[in-house]
Short mmCIF file of C-alpha atoms in Angstrom, two decimals:
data_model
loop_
_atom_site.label_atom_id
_atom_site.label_comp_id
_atom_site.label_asym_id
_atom_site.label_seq_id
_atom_site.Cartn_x
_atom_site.Cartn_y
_atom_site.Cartn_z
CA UNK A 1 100.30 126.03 120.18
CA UNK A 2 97.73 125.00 117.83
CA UNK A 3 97.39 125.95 114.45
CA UNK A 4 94.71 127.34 113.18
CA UNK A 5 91.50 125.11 111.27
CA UNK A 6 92.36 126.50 107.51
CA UNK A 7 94.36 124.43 105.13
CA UNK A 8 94.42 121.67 107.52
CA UNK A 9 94.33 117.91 107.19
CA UNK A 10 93.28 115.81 109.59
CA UNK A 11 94.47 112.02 110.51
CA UNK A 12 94.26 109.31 113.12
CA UNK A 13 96.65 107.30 113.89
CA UNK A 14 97.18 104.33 116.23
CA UNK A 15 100.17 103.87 117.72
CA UNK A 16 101.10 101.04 119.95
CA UNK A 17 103.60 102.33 122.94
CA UNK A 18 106.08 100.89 124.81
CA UNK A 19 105.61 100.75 128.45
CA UNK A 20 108.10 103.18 129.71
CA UNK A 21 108.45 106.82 130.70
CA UNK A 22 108.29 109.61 128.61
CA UNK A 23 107.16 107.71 124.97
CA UNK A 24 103.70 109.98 124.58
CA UNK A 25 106.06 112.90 124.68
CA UNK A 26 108.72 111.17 122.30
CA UNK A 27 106.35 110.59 119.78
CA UNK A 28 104.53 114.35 120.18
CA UNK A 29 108.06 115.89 119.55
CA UNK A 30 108.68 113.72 116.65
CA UNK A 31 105.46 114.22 115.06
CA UNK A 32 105.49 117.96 115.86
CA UNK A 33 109.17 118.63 114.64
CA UNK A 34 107.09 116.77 111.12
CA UNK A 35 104.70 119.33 111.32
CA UNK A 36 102.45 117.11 112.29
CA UNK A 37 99.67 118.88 115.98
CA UNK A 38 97.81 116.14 117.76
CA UNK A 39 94.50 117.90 118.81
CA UNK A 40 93.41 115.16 120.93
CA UNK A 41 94.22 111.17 122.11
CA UNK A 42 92.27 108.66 123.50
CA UNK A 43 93.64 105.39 124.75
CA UNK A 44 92.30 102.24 123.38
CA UNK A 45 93.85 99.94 125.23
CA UNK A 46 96.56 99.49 128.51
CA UNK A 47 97.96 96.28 129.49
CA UNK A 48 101.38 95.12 131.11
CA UNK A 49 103.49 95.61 127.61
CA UNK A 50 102.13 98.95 126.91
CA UNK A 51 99.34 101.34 125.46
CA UNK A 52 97.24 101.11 122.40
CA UNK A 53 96.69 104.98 121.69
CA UNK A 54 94.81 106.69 119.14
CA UNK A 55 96.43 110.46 117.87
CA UNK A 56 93.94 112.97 116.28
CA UNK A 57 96.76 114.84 114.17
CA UNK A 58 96.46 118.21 111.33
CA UNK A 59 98.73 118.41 108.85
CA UNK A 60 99.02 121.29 106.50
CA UNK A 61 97.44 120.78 103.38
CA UNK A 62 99.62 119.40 101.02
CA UNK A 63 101.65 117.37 103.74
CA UNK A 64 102.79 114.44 103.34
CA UNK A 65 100.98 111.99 105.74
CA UNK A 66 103.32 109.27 105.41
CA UNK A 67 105.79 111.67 107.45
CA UNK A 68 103.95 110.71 110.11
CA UNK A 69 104.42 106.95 110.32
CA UNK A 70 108.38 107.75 109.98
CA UNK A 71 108.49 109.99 112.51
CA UNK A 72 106.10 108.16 115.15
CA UNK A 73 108.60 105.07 114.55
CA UNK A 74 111.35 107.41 114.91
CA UNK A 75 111.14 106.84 118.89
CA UNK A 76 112.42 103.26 119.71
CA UNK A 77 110.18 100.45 120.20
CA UNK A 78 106.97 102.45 118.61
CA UNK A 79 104.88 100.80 116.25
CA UNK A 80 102.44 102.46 114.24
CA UNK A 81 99.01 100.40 113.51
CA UNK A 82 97.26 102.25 110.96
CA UNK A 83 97.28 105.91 109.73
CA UNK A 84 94.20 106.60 108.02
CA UNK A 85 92.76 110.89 106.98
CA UNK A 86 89.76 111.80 109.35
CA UNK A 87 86.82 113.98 108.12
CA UNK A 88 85.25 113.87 111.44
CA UNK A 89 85.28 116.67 114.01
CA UNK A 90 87.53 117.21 116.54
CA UNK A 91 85.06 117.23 119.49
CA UNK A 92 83.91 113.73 119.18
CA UNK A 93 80.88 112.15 121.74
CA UNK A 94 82.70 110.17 123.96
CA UNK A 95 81.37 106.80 126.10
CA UNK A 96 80.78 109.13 128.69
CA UNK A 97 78.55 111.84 126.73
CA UNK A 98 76.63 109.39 124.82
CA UNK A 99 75.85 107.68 128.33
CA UNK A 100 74.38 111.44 129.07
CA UNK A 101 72.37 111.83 125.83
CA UNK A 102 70.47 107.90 126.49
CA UNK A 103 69.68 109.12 129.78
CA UNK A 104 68.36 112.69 128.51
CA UNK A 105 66.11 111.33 125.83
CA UNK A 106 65.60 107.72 127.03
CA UNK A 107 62.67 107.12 123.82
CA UNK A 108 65.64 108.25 121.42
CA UNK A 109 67.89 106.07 122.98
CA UNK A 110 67.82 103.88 120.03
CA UNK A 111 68.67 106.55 117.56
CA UNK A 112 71.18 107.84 119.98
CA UNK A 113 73.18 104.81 120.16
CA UNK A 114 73.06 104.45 116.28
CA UNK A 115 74.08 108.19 115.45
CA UNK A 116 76.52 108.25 118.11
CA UNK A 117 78.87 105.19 118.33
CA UNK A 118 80.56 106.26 115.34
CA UNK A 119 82.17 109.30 117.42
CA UNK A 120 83.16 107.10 120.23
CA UNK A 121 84.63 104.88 118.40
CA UNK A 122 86.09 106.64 115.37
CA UNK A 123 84.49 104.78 113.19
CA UNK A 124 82.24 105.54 109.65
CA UNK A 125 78.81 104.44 110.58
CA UNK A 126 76.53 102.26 112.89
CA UNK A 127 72.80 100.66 112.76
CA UNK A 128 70.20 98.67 114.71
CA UNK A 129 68.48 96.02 113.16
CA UNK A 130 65.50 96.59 115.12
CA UNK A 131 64.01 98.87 114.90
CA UNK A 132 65.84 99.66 111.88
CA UNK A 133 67.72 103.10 112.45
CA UNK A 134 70.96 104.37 111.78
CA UNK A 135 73.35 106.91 111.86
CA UNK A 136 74.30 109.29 108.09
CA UNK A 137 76.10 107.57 106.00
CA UNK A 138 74.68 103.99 107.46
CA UNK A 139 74.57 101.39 104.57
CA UNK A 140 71.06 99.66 104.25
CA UNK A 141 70.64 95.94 105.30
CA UNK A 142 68.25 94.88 103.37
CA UNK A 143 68.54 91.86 101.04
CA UNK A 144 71.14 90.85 103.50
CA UNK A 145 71.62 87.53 105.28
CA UNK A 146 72.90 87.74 108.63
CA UNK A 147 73.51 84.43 109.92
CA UNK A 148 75.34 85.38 113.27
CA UNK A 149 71.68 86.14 114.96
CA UNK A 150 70.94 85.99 117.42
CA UNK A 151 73.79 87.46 118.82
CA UNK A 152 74.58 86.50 122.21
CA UNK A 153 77.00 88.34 123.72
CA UNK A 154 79.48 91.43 121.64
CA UNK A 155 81.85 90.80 118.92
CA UNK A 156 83.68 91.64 116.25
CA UNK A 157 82.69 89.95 113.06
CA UNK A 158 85.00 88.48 110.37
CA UNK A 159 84.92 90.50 107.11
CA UNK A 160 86.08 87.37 105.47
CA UNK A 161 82.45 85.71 105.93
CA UNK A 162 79.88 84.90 102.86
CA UNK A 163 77.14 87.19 104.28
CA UNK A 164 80.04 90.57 103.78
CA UNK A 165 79.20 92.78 101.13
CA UNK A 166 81.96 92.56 98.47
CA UNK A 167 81.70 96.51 98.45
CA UNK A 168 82.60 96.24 102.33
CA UNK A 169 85.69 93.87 101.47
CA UNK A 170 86.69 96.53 98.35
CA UNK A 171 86.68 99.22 101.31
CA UNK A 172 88.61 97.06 104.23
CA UNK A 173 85.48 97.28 106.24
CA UNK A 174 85.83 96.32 110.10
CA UNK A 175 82.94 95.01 111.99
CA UNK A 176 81.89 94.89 115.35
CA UNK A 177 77.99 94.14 117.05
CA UNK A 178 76.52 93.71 120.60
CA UNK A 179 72.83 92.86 121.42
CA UNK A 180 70.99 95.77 122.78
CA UNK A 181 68.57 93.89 125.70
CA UNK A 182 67.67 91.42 122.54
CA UNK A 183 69.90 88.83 120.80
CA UNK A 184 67.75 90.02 117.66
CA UNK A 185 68.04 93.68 118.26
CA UNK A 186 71.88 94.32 117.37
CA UNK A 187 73.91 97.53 116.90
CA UNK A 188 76.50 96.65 114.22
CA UNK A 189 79.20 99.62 113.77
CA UNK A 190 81.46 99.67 110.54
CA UNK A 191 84.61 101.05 110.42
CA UNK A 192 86.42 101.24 106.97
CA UNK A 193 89.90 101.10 106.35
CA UNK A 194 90.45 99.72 109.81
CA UNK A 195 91.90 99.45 112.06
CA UNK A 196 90.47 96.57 113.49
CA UNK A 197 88.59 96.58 116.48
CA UNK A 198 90.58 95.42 119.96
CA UNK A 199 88.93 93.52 122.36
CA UNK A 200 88.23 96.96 124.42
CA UNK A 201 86.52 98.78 122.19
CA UNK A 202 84.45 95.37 121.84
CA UNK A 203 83.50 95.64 125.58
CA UNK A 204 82.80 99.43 125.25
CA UNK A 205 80.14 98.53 122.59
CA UNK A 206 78.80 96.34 125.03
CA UNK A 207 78.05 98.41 127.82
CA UNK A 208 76.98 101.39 126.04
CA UNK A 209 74.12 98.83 123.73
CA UNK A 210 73.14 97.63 127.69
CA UNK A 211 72.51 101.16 128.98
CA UNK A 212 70.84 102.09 126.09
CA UNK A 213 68.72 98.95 126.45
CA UNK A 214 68.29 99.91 129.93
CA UNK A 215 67.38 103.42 129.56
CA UNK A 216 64.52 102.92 126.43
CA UNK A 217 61.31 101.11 126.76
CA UNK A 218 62.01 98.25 124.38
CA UNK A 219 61.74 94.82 125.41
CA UNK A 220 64.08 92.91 127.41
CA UNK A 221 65.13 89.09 126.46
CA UNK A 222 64.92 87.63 129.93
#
């Protein structure tokens, strides 16, 4: 049963799973006999060798989080990615609820997409660069050089390059962008601390930046 919100702390962490019956509910009963309640999971990624999965989990204050790496590798073959404390809510817009909001309020769609994609993809923040919008919390771009536009197709972008931020580096700052209808107009989504992006969550950007490009009434690169 699930606890109740107070004195609660809240983390997400990525596992990667075997593929093989029954590991989900390994790892649940060794993170619950922690202490440990995963409130929700989405999957990341599925291939032949087995699932990426990210675990929403509360803790009781004062916990120690790092009980839950030990017990998650507890179950054979587990490995844990990254285990980082999450201050967002629990009921997170997914792909699938964002796609409803762009079609709701097409002429926000731009907005939308900015002050949304964190949720979907558990991440800190997100911006356009044109028009120049972006979610709370959204760092400004100005002064910056961005020498991967035009942007042809989605990607995640290597922290490592000169145009970075060294305040992005400091925070281990993951980057990923997709043109929306424009190889100029480019949501860029920041995610600090990691983990880094996976290929899937790449291609997620990518559709949701094209249906919000389809939806709104800016212009198209042919």
């Amino acid at each position: 049963m699930r606890r109740g919100h107070h004195l609660l702390m809240a983390y997400l962490l990525r596992v990667v799973l075997p593929d093989r019956p029954g590991m989900l509910g390994a790892v649940a009963t060794a993170i619950g006999d922690a202490g440990g309640d995963i409130v929700s999971l989405d999957v990341v990624e599925r291939g032949p060798d087995g699932a990426v999965d990210d675990l929403l989990i509360q803790l009781p204050a004062g916990g120690l989080a790092d009980v839950l790496i030990t017990s998650a590798q507890s179950v054979p073959g587990v490995i844990v990615e990254s285990l980082r404390p999450y201050l967002g809510a629990d009921d997170l817009h997914r792909d699938l609820e964002l796609v409803d909001e762009l079609a709701a309020a097409p002429a926000s769609a731009m907005q939308l997409l900015a002050d949304l994609a964190p949720g979907v993809f558990r991440a800190g923040w997100a911006l356009l660069t044109d028009p120049a919008v972006g979610s709370p919390g959204a760092p400004s771009l100005e002064g910056l050089s961005l020498p991967w536009l035009p942007l042809a197709s989605a990607r995640r972008l290597d922290i490592n390059e000169q145009w970075v931020p060294e305040r992005w580096n400091t925070l281990g700052m993951e980057l990923m962008a997709a043109p929306v209808g424009s190889s100029y107009r480019v949501v860029l989504v920041g995610r600090p601390g990691g983990p880094r992006f996976r290929a899937s969550e790449v291609l997620r950007l990518a559709h949701l930046a094209g249906i919000a490009a389809t939806v709104s009434a800016v212009p198209v690169d042919n």
